[in-house]
XYZ file of C-alpha atoms in Angstrom:
442
model
C 14.677 -14.059 21.062
C 12.329 -11.797 23.010
C 11.164 -8.639 21.246
C 8.287 -6.203 21.078
C 6.504 -4.750 18.082
C 5.161 -1.288 18.849
C 2.244 -0.432 16.597
C 0.091 -3.264 15.289
C -1.327 -1.846 12.090
C -0.865 -3.421 8.676
C 2.920 -3.554 9.059
C 3.248 -4.183 12.778
C 0.653 -6.915 13.139
C 2.145 -8.854 10.234
C 5.684 -8.413 11.566
C 4.689 -9.577 15.052
C 2.899 -12.655 13.758
C 5.697 -13.619 11.385
C 8.463 -13.135 13.963
C 6.535 -15.427 16.324
C 6.113 -17.923 13.510
C 9.909 -17.939 13.089
C 10.214 -18.994 16.727
C 10.783 -15.696 18.520
C 8.803 -14.646 21.597
C 6.916 -11.485 20.713
C 4.791 -8.932 22.526
C 2.706 -6.717 20.258
C 1.826 -3.278 21.588
C -0.976 -0.976 20.501
C -2.204 2.118 22.303
C -5.756 1.147 21.278
C -6.851 -1.484 23.825
C -9.623 -2.735 21.525
C -7.109 -3.568 18.791
C -4.795 -5.291 21.245
C -7.713 -7.321 22.638
C -8.940 -8.316 19.168
C -5.482 -9.471 18.083
C -4.992 -11.377 21.338
C -8.259 -13.204 20.553
C -6.969 -14.097 17.082
C -9.103 -11.531 15.239
C -7.215 -9.164 12.899
C -8.990 -5.849 12.342
C -8.025 -5.600 8.671
C -7.983 -7.964 5.715
C -4.686 -9.587 4.754
C -4.709 -13.050 3.171
C -3.339 -15.701 5.533
C -3.033 -13.393 8.533
C -5.980 -14.659 10.570
C -4.877 -18.306 10.512
C -1.253 -17.473 11.299
C -2.317 -15.115 14.078
C -4.435 -17.774 15.756
C -1.644 -20.338 15.473
C 1.074 -18.146 16.947
C -1.128 -16.863 19.768
C -2.075 -20.452 20.640
C 1.622 -21.401 20.656
C 2.291 -18.954 23.478
C 4.993 -17.155 21.477
C 2.779 -14.147 20.715
C 0.858 -11.881 23.077
C -0.599 -8.398 22.793
C -0.938 -5.532 25.226
C -1.838 -1.859 25.362
C 0.823 -1.207 28.024
C 4.134 0.209 26.866
C 5.473 -0.177 30.399
C 4.852 -3.916 30.147
C 6.605 -3.985 26.793
C 9.772 -2.345 28.150
C 9.906 -4.840 31.005
C 9.366 -7.707 28.544
C 12.330 -7.086 26.217
C 15.088 -4.663 25.256
C 14.605 -4.943 21.469
C 11.689 -2.926 20.151
C 10.504 -2.684 16.538
C 8.802 0.653 15.848
C 5.958 0.132 13.360
C 3.990 3.310 13.950
C 2.473 5.551 11.236
C 4.584 8.231 9.547
C 1.919 9.907 7.376
C 2.363 12.927 5.176
C 2.140 16.186 7.066
C -0.922 18.259 6.302
C 1.075 21.421 5.710
C 3.697 19.956 3.355
C 4.932 16.845 1.572
C 7.215 15.957 4.482
C 6.714 12.923 6.705
C 5.023 13.470 10.051
C 7.318 11.841 12.616
C 5.327 12.792 15.691
C 4.071 9.241 16.355
C 7.530 7.783 15.697
C 9.258 10.190 18.072
C 6.564 9.781 20.720
C 6.918 5.991 20.671
C 10.708 6.222 20.986
C 10.478 8.809 23.765
C 8.017 6.650 25.710
C 10.149 3.525 25.406
C 13.202 5.328 26.738
C 11.222 6.960 29.534
C 9.931 3.596 30.748
C 13.381 2.038 30.259
C 14.979 4.616 32.516
C 12.214 4.148 35.077
C 12.773 0.380 35.299
C 16.576 0.548 35.180
C 17.224 -0.863 31.709
C 20.540 0.534 30.540
C 20.522 -0.942 27.033
C 17.643 -0.474 24.606
C 17.625 -1.227 20.876
C 15.019 0.652 18.877
C 14.565 -0.797 15.385
C 12.698 1.465 13.002
C 10.514 -0.312 10.449
C 8.429 2.782 9.736
C 9.355 4.713 6.594
C 11.266 7.826 7.692
C 13.433 10.556 6.145
C 17.149 9.904 5.752
C 18.999 10.761 8.958
C 16.109 9.996 11.320
C 18.003 7.305 13.241
C 20.970 9.586 13.900
C 18.706 12.418 14.996
C 16.861 10.014 17.288
C 20.097 8.982 19.001
C 20.979 12.623 19.579
C 17.505 13.139 21.003
C 17.397 10.106 23.295
C 20.948 9.924 24.597
C 23.625 7.212 24.813
C 21.388 4.570 26.401
C 19.467 4.217 23.153
C 20.818 2.249 20.226
C 18.833 2.885 17.037
C 18.765 0.712 13.914
C 16.846 0.939 10.627
C 15.145 -2.174 9.255
C 12.721 -0.944 6.566
C 9.804 -3.083 5.420
C 9.114 -3.898 1.777
C 5.637 -5.372 2.104
C 2.977 -5.525 -0.563
C -0.517 -5.430 0.870
C -2.235 -8.648 -0.126
C 1.117 -10.496 -0.028
C 2.461 -9.263 3.314
C 2.860 -12.666 4.990
C 4.884 -14.029 2.086
C 6.931 -10.836 1.838
C 7.828 -11.046 5.544
C 8.620 -14.745 5.802
C 10.260 -15.092 2.371
C 11.548 -11.618 1.501
C 13.752 -10.825 -1.469
C 16.153 -9.077 0.915
C 16.470 -7.874 4.493
C 18.095 -4.473 4.953
C 19.677 -3.751 8.333
C 21.024 -0.278 8.973
C 23.094 -0.311 12.159
C 25.348 1.960 14.205
C 26.877 -0.583 16.591
C 28.126 -4.180 16.549
C 25.489 -4.995 19.159
C 22.651 -3.916 16.836
C 24.126 -5.863 13.931
C 24.485 -9.015 16.030
C 20.932 -8.683 17.305
C 19.420 -8.275 13.839
C 21.506 -11.117 12.436
C 20.149 -13.358 15.183
C 16.554 -12.281 14.547
C 16.779 -12.883 10.810
C 18.986 -15.984 10.979
C 16.160 -18.325 9.834
C 15.721 -16.254 6.677
C 19.471 -16.043 6.047
C 19.730 -19.825 6.321
C 16.973 -20.086 3.707
C 19.024 -17.955 1.318
C 17.590 -14.466 1.866
C 20.307 -11.810 1.383
C 20.971 -9.755 4.512
C 22.244 -6.326 3.498
C 24.009 -4.677 6.444
C 24.747 -0.987 6.079
C 24.597 2.307 7.944
C 21.242 3.697 9.062
C 21.118 6.523 6.491
C 21.569 4.121 3.585
C 18.959 1.734 4.971
C 16.458 4.557 5.331
C 17.134 5.685 1.776
C 16.818 2.164 0.331
C 13.111 2.150 1.219
C 12.402 5.624 -0.122
C 14.440 5.107 -3.286
C 12.795 1.741 -3.987
C 9.298 3.191 -3.734
C 10.281 6.206 -5.827
C 11.638 3.951 -8.563
C 8.522 1.759 -8.610
C 6.283 4.818 -8.722
C 8.345 6.188 -11.602
C 7.837 3.018 -13.654
C 4.075 3.215 -13.150
C 3.868 6.885 -14.059
C 6.183 6.405 -17.037
C 3.971 3.785 -18.664
C 0.883 5.882 -17.905
C 2.533 8.857 -19.611
C 3.099 6.561 -22.579
C -0.588 5.605 -22.421
C -1.448 9.272 -22.942
C 0.759 9.311 -26.024
C -0.934 6.109 -27.217
C -4.337 7.774 -26.949
C -3.074 10.669 -29.041
C -1.397 8.537 -31.718
C -3.483 5.364 -31.979
C -0.782 3.107 -30.500
C -1.658 0.346 -27.996
C -0.176 0.689 -24.512
C -0.371 -3.016 -23.610
C 1.617 -4.004 -26.687
C 4.009 -1.157 -25.946
C 4.495 -2.330 -22.350
C 5.076 -5.886 -23.522
C 7.634 -4.760 -26.037
C 9.482 -2.767 -23.401
C 9.283 -5.481 -20.749
C 10.947 -8.004 -23.061
C 14.148 -6.031 -22.572
C 15.896 -7.606 -19.555
C 17.237 -4.192 -18.583
C 13.650 -2.959 -18.103
C 11.554 -5.972 -17.094
C 7.792 -6.205 -16.589
C 7.536 -5.366 -12.887
C 5.369 -2.297 -12.231
C 5.341 -1.466 -15.937
C 1.561 -1.728 -15.730
C -0.633 0.973 -17.291
C -3.957 1.917 -15.791
C -5.442 4.051 -13.080
C -2.138 4.550 -11.276
C -0.998 3.888 -7.745
C -2.675 4.709 -4.462
C -2.445 3.477 -0.887
C -0.454 4.791 2.023
C 3.092 4.359 0.666
C 4.115 5.306 -2.857
C 2.641 8.792 -3.143
C 3.537 9.674 0.439
C 7.083 8.426 0.057
C 7.873 10.182 -3.225
C 6.532 13.440 -1.790
C 8.609 12.989 1.361
C 11.734 12.193 -0.653
C 11.184 15.173 -2.950
C 10.613 17.482 0.010
C 13.693 16.211 1.833
C 15.798 16.573 -1.307
C 14.644 20.162 -1.678
C 15.512 20.822 1.974
C 19.016 19.530 1.239
C 19.353 21.965 -1.654
C 18.953 19.196 -4.248
C 15.689 20.331 -5.757
C 16.856 19.836 -9.339
C 17.813 16.220 -8.638
C 14.393 15.290 -7.245
C 12.214 17.524 -9.435
C 11.205 14.530 -11.559
C 9.420 13.044 -8.530
C 6.967 15.943 -8.599
C 6.148 15.061 -12.201
C 5.798 11.362 -11.313
C 3.247 12.384 -8.689
C 1.406 14.697 -11.105
C 1.201 12.055 -13.852
C -0.200 9.562 -11.375
C -2.855 11.931 -10.082
C -3.833 12.880 -13.641
C -4.835 9.299 -14.467
C -7.880 9.584 -12.238
C -9.259 12.574 -14.127
C -8.481 10.892 -17.452
C -10.667 7.926 -16.487
C -13.454 10.237 -15.320
C -13.386 12.083 -18.640
C -13.297 8.855 -20.639
C -16.381 7.575 -18.826
C -18.083 10.943 -19.233
C -17.629 10.774 -22.996
C -19.157 7.285 -22.998
C -22.365 8.577 -21.408
C -22.763 11.415 -23.907
C -20.725 14.164 -22.295
C -22.543 14.611 -18.980
C -23.048 12.473 -15.874
C -26.184 14.338 -14.842
C -28.968 11.820 -14.279
C -26.761 8.852 -15.193
C -26.264 5.626 -13.262
C -22.660 4.486 -12.840
C -21.508 1.129 -11.522
C -18.050 0.985 -9.935
C -16.125 -2.281 -9.609
C -13.560 -1.806 -6.886
C -13.025 0.399 -3.843
C -9.736 -0.803 -2.335
C -6.584 0.804 -3.681
C -5.389 -2.652 -4.766
C -6.771 -6.204 -4.825
C -6.402 -8.634 -1.882
C -6.747 -5.740 0.569
C -9.483 -3.746 2.285
C -7.291 -0.636 2.452
C -8.951 2.427 0.917
C -6.327 5.033 1.825
C -5.757 7.268 -1.221
C -7.762 4.813 -3.308
C -7.807 5.832 -6.997
C -11.069 3.905 -7.385
C -12.841 5.924 -4.718
C -11.360 9.183 -6.009
C -12.884 8.442 -9.416
C -16.206 7.373 -7.881
C -16.410 10.553 -5.817
C -15.531 12.774 -8.788
C -18.289 11.152 -10.859
C -20.805 11.570 -8.027
C -19.943 15.247 -7.778
C -20.666 15.568 -11.500
C -24.258 14.513 -10.942
C -24.303 10.736 -11.386
C -25.919 8.114 -9.192
C -22.924 5.973 -8.202
C -22.948 2.480 -6.699
C -19.677 0.815 -5.655
C -18.859 -2.858 -5.168
C -15.748 -4.392 -3.597
C -15.201 -7.914 -2.235
C -13.511 -6.714 0.980
C -13.419 -2.931 1.313
C -17.069 -1.838 1.421
C -17.114 -1.072 5.166
C -13.911 0.976 5.037
C -15.028 2.716 1.847
C -18.406 3.625 3.328
C -16.706 5.124 6.392
C -14.373 7.186 4.191
C -17.004 8.208 1.609
C -20.452 8.218 3.256
C -21.994 10.110 0.317
C -21.383 7.198 -2.073
C -23.717 4.236 -2.377
C -22.407 0.689 -1.972
C -23.558 -2.746 -3.026
C -22.582 -6.183 -1.748
C -23.208 -7.809 -5.126
C -21.750 -6.896 -8.509
C -25.166 -7.079 -10.173
C -26.628 -4.623 -7.656
C -23.797 -2.163 -8.252
C -24.347 -2.377 -12.030
C -28.141 -2.422 -12.053
C -29.458 -0.020 -14.727
C -25.976 1.439 -15.167
C -25.230 3.675 -18.131
C -21.551 2.793 -17.788
C -19.518 0.416 -15.605
C -16.006 1.278 -14.450
C -13.521 -1.474 -13.580
C -11.182 0.264 -11.127
C -9.600 -2.378 -8.839
C -8.192 -5.502 -10.471
C -9.771 -8.153 -8.241
C -9.531 -11.637 -9.769
C -13.279 -12.135 -9.459
C -13.917 -9.223 -11.817
C -11.827 -10.907 -14.494
C -14.080 -13.925 -14.095
C -17.365 -12.063 -14.559
C -19.769 -13.270 -17.249
C -20.207 -10.178 -19.447
C -23.293 -11.676 -21.071
C -25.056 -12.097 -17.739
C -23.998 -8.642 -16.589
C -25.312 -7.087 -19.809
C -28.791 -8.203 -18.755
C -28.811 -5.921 -15.685
C -27.276 -2.701 -17.066
C -29.091 -0.041 -19.026
C -26.223 0.399 -21.488
C -23.507 -2.261 -21.951
C -20.551 0.114 -21.721
C -17.450 -0.490 -19.604
C -14.209 1.348 -18.872
C -11.430 -1.105 -18.083
C -9.104 1.213 -16.191
C -6.939 -1.706 -15.013
C -6.504 -3.511 -18.351
C -7.376 -6.946 -16.940
C -10.738 -7.667 -18.600
C -10.790 -9.840 -21.728
C -11.676 -7.150 -24.267
C -12.623 -9.642 -27.010
C -14.937 -11.551 -24.670
C -16.732 -8.432 -23.473
C -17.111 -7.006 -26.980
C -18.456 -10.332 -28.220
C -21.099 -10.108 -25.481
C -22.246 -6.754 -26.869
C -20.267 -4.377 -24.669
C -18.559 -1.193 -25.739
C -15.212 -1.380 -23.940
C -12.757 1.467 -23.561
C -9.389 1.484 -21.803
C -6.821 4.276 -21.320
C -4.006 3.982 -23.831
C -5.909 1.598 -26.119
C -7.770 3.875 -28.542
C -8.224 1.135 -31.146
C -10.642 -0.661 -28.819
C -13.085 2.055 -29.743
C -13.011 0.995 -33.399
C -15.046 -1.821 -34.900
C -13.355 -5.200 -34.826
C -11.922 -6.203 -38.197
């Protein structure tokens, strides 16, 4: 099937490449000609494992092209996936739909100009409940609007697109349902459930899923605070809870909390929309989920501050991690960088290492210092903070690293370092929710 993907960021580029890999003929559209040119040459402008190779293969196959012309896109196909940003508005927690509406308006304007009387707009962007219906009222009867939310994890986006746990299709017409069934037929044949529903439910599935995942993370971090106050161990606690099949281990992971462009934005948007609907009491807990998550950053700063004697002034601090999660170079709302910046503002000399995100982190935080090697980031450090759980940090030799720091002290804010190994190498290791690590080994 012929289709376009409008917006080729982290969601759109992956969707375009994967749809072409499934055998569809795809035209990716980006208003930035440089991005469109780079993708057409097989060069993704962000890091996502597996994307570069798949991009080159699908472009070479002839099934995938890129353009900066929306007029060309409307002439190319009548099915258009909208993958444009819907960030949080600056004046509230609500989603900013200006890019989403502008893309839809432009498609319909070009469609009318070239005589297309049937257009299917498929929203993959995360939007408030009711957006599809409001878009139909805005655009008129020639526009059919469907909701097909994405459930991608950065660092695993190719796998999550080609072998998803489910595909949700919110439709208003039999035509839209038939079109989406045809597009996702290869996945359905492979056993992926296709959940067909109305557009409002599909829109809410994405928001509710992210809100639930965020709640699990904040819940276990709230328990970590109780562990610090009582002497309990949060990792053992999480394991004991996860053994219950009704709870499970997914996202029950204590640490620095969530960041990135989705979870915090989506729970704020859902809370704001609920309040607008007069359901403030029902969504009030989302405000607390958000507050607990944000508080973890300050807790880690204070823990590190205690380890350097109560003041960062004149101290050297090594930071391991800049991306908001491993296997990505995305630094949007990165907890690691928020902690690094807070420590810098308290008077420390801060050096940050990340395997992939240094360039993006430097652009976002030019006042921080960055290092391309772990040893350079930790050189003469009074404390090292492990803030993004890259696999290569778990494999560090703590004995070798002890030789370059001033004081062998580390905060494991992601709970993935081998505490016994690091302590045996002479390190003082602290971790939120594990107060007994501060006591001598028995």
